[in-house]
Short mmCIF file of C-alpha atoms and ligand atoms in Angstrom, two decimals:
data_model
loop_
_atom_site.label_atom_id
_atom_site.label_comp_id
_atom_site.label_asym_id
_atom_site.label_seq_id
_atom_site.Cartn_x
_atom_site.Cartn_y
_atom_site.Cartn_z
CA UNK Q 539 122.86 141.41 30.39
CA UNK Q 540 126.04 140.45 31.79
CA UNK Q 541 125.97 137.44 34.51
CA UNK Q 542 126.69 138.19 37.92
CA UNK Q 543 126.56 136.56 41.65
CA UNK Q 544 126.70 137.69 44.92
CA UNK Q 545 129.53 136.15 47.02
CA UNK Q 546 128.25 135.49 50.28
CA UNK Q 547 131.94 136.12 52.49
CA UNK Q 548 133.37 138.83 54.36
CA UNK Q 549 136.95 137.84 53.43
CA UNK Q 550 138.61 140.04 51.03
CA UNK Q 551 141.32 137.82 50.38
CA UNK Q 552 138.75 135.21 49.30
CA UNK Q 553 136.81 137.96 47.36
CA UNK Q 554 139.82 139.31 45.65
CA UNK Q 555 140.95 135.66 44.28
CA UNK Q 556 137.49 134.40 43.41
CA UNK Q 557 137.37 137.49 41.27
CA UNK Q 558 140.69 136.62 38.97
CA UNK Q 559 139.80 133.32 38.68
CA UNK Q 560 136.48 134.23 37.49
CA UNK Q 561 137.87 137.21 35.13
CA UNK Q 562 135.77 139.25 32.90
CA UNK Q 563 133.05 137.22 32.07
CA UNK Q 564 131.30 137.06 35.35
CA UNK Q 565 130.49 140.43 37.27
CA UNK Q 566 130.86 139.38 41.43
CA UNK Q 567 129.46 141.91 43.86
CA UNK Q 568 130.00 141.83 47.68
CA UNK Q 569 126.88 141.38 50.51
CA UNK Q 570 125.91 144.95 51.58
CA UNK Q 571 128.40 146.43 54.16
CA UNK Q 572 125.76 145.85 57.27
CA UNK Q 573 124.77 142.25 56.53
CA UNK Q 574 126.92 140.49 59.40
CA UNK Q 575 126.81 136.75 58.75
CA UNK Q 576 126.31 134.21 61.48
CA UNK Q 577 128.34 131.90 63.46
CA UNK Q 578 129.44 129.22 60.84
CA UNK Q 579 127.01 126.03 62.38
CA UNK Q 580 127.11 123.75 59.94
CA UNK Q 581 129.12 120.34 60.04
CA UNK Q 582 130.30 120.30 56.62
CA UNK Q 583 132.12 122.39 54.20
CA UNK Q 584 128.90 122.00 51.99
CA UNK Q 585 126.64 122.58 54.90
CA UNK Q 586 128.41 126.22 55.41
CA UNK Q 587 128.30 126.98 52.25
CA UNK Q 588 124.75 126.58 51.61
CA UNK Q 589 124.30 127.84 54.81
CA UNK Q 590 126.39 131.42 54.02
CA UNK Q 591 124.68 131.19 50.59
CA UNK Q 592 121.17 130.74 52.02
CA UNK Q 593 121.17 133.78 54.78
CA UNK Q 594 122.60 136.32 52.15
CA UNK Q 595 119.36 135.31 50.13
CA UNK Q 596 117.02 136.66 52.78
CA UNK Q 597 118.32 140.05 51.54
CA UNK Q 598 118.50 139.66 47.69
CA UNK Q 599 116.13 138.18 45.90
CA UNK Q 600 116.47 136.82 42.32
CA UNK Q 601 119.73 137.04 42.27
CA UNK Q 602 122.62 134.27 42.04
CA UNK Q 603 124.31 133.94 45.39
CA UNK Q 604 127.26 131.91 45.90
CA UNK Q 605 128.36 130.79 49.29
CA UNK Q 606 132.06 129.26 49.83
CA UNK Q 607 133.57 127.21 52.60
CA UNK Q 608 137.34 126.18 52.69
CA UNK Q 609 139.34 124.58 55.03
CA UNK Q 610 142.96 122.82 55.64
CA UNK Q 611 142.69 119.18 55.98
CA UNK Q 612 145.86 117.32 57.64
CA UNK Q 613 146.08 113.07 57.17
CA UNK Q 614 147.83 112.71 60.64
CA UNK Q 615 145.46 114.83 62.57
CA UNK Q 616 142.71 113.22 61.27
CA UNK Q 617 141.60 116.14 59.01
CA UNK Q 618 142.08 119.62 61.43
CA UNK Q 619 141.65 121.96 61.66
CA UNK Q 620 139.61 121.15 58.67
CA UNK Q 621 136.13 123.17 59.04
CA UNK Q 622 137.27 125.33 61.93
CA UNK Q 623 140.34 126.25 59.81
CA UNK Q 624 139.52 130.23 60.27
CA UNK Q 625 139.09 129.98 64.02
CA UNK Q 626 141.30 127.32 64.92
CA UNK Q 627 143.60 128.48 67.63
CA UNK Q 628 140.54 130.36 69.05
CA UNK Q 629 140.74 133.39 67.11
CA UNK Q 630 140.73 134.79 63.45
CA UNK Q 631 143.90 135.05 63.49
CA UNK Q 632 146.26 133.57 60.73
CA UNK Q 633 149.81 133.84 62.69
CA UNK Q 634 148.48 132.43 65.71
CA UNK Q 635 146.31 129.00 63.80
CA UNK Q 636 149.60 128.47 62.17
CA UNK Q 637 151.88 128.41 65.18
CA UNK Q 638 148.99 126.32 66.50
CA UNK Q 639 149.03 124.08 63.98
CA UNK Q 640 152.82 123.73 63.57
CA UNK Q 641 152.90 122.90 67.23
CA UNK Q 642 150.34 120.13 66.83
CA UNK Q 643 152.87 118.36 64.19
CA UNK Q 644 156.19 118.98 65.79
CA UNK Q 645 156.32 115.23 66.10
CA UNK Q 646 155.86 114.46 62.71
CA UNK Q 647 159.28 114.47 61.60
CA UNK Q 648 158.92 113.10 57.65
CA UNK Q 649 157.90 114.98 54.79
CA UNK Q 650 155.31 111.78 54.08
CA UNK Q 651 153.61 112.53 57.60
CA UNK Q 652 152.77 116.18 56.98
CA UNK Q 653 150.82 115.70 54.28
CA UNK Q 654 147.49 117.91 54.22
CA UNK Q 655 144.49 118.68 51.71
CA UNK Q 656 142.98 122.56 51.01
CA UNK Q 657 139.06 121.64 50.04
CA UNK Q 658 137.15 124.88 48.82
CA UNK Q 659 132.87 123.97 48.32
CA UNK Q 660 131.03 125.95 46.66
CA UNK Q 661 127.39 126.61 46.49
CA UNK Q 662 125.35 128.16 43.56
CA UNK Q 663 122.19 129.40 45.29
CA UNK Q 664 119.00 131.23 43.97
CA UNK Q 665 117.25 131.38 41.08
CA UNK Q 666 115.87 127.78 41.50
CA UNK Q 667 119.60 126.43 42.05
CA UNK Q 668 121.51 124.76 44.88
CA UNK Q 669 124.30 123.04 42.97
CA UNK Q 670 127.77 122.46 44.78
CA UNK Q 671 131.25 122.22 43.30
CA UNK Q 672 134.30 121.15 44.60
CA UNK Q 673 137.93 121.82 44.36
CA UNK Q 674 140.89 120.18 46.28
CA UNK Q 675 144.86 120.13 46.33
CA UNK Q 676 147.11 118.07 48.15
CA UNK Q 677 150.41 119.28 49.33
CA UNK Q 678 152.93 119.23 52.43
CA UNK Q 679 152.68 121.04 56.01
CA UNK Q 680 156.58 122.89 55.96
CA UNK Q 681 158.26 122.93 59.10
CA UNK Q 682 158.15 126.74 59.32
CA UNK Q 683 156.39 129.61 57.36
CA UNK Q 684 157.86 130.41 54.06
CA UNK Q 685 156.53 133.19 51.94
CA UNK Q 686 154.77 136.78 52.18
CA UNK Q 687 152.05 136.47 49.95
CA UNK Q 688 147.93 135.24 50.06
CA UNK Q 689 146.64 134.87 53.38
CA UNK Q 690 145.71 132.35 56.13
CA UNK Q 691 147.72 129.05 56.03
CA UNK Q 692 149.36 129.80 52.49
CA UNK Q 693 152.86 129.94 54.13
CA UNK Q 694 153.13 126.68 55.38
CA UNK Q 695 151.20 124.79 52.70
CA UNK Q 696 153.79 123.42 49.97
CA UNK Q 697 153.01 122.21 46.60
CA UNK Q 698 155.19 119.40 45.85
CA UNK Q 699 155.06 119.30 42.56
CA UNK Q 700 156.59 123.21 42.14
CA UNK Q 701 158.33 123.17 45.81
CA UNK Q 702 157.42 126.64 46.61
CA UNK Q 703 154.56 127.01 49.80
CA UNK Q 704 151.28 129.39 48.07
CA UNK Q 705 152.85 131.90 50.15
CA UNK Q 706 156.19 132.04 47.94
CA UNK Q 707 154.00 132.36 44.86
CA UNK Q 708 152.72 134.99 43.06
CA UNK Q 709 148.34 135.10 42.82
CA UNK Q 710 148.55 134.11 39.24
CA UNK Q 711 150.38 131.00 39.76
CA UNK Q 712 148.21 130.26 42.99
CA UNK Q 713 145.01 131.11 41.03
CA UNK Q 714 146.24 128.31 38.42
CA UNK Q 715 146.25 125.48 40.77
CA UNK Q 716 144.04 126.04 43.90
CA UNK Q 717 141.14 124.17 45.32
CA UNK Q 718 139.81 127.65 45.53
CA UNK Q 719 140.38 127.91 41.38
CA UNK Q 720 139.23 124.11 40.77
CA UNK Q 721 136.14 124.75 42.15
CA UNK Q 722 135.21 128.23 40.84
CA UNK Q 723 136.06 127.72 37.29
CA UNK Q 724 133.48 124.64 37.15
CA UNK Q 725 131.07 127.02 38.61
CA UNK Q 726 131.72 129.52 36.31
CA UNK Q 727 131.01 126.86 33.16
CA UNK Q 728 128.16 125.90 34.99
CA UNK Q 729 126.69 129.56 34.84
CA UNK Q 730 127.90 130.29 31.21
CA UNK Q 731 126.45 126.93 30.02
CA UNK Q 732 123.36 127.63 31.61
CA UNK Q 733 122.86 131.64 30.41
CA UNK Q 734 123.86 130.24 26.73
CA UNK Q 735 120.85 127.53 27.03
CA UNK Q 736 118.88 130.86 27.96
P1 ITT P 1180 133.79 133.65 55.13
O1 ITT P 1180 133.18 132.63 56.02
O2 ITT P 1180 133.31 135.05 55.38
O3 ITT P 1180 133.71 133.29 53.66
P2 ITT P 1180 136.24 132.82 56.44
O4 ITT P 1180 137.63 133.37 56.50
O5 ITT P 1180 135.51 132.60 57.72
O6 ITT P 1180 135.37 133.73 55.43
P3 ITT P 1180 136.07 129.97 55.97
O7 ITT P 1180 135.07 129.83 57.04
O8 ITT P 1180 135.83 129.31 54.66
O9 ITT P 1180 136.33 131.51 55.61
O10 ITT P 1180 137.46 129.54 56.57
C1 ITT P 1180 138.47 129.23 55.74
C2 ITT P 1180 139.78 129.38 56.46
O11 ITT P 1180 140.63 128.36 55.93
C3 ITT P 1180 140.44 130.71 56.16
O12 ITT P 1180 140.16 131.71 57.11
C4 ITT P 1180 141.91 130.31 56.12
O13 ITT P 1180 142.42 130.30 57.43
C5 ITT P 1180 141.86 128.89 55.58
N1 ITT P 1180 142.00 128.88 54.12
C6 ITT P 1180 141.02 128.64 53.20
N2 ITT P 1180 141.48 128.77 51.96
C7 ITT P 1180 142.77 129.12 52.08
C8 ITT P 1180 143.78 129.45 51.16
O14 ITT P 1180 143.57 129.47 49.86
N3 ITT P 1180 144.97 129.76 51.65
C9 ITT P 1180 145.22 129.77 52.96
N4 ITT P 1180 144.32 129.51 53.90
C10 ITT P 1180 143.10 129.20 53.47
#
């Protein structure tokens, strides 16, 4: 029987990524259209997680769910908007939390002084689990959006490394390097180890 999990989000962009860098392998399904999820409580990116993970799993049973908090970490701004990333200018609304943000570090003038951290958690839920796994990438706040693709703050966060923001990259080359990526392709050892140990 092929493996599968649930992924406990209601953000296609997050769906549709989490499903390349899974592949093949690993069949993903979405919650049922009329499951709204709560207010995101928790404290932590692990707390929402397993929080996301643990209310889909009033509705399916004996199934692998996986719940998945991310959020943009800047140094100078002592780590916002961090877990409020997807709400942070008061709305769900990526153009508006990036002028937000921008305008927060119009002051920070250097390259060194912008520098920020995207953290994806993960929880594996169900069937006996709750295991976490983690994925993080540093990189540069630009001074104004560059780029068309991805979604949320991928236009303003620059890998240094390749000098393009996610935004000016194509999914595949995202995919390769995210925290998003890091994180799922340990989870998705984690699940083929464990089916192979039966
Ligand atoms: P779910 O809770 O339904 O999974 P969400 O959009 O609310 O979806 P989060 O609470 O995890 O997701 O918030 C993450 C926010 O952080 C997201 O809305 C983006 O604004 C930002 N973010 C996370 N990963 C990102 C990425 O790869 N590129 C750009 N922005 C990202």
């Amino acid at each position: 029987m092929k493996l599968c999990f649930y992924l406990a989000t209601k953000n296609k962009n997050k769906f549709k990524e989490i499903r390349e860098i899974i592949g093949e392998e690993i069949e993903i399904l979405l919650p049922p259209d009329n499951i709204e999820f709560p207010e995101e409580k928790g404290k932590t990116l692990e707390e929402n997680a397993f929080l996301k993970a643990e209310y889909l799993s009033r509705f399916i049973k004996n199934e692998y769910i996986v719940g998945e908090d991310s959020g943009l970490f800047v140094e100078k701004l002592n780590g916002l908007p961090g877990i409020n990333s997807a709400i942070f200018s008061g709305e769900r609304d990526d153009k508006k939390n990036i002028e937000k943000l921008l305008y927060m570090m119009k002051d920070l003038k250097t390259k060194e002084s912008r520098k920020a951290r995207f953290i994806t958690v993960a929880c594996l839920f169900g069937k006996g689990e709750k295991v976490f796994f983690k994925g993080e990438i540093e990189g540069y706040i630009t001074f104004e959006p560059r780029g068309l693709n991805g979604f949320g703050y991928d236009p303003i966060f620059e890998i240094p490394e390749i000098g393009k923001t996610f935004a000016e990259m194509k999914t595949e080359e995202k995919n390769k390097i995210s925290h998003r990526s890091i994180a799922f392709k340990k989870l998705k050892e984690y699940l083929i180890k464990k089916a192979k140990e039966g």
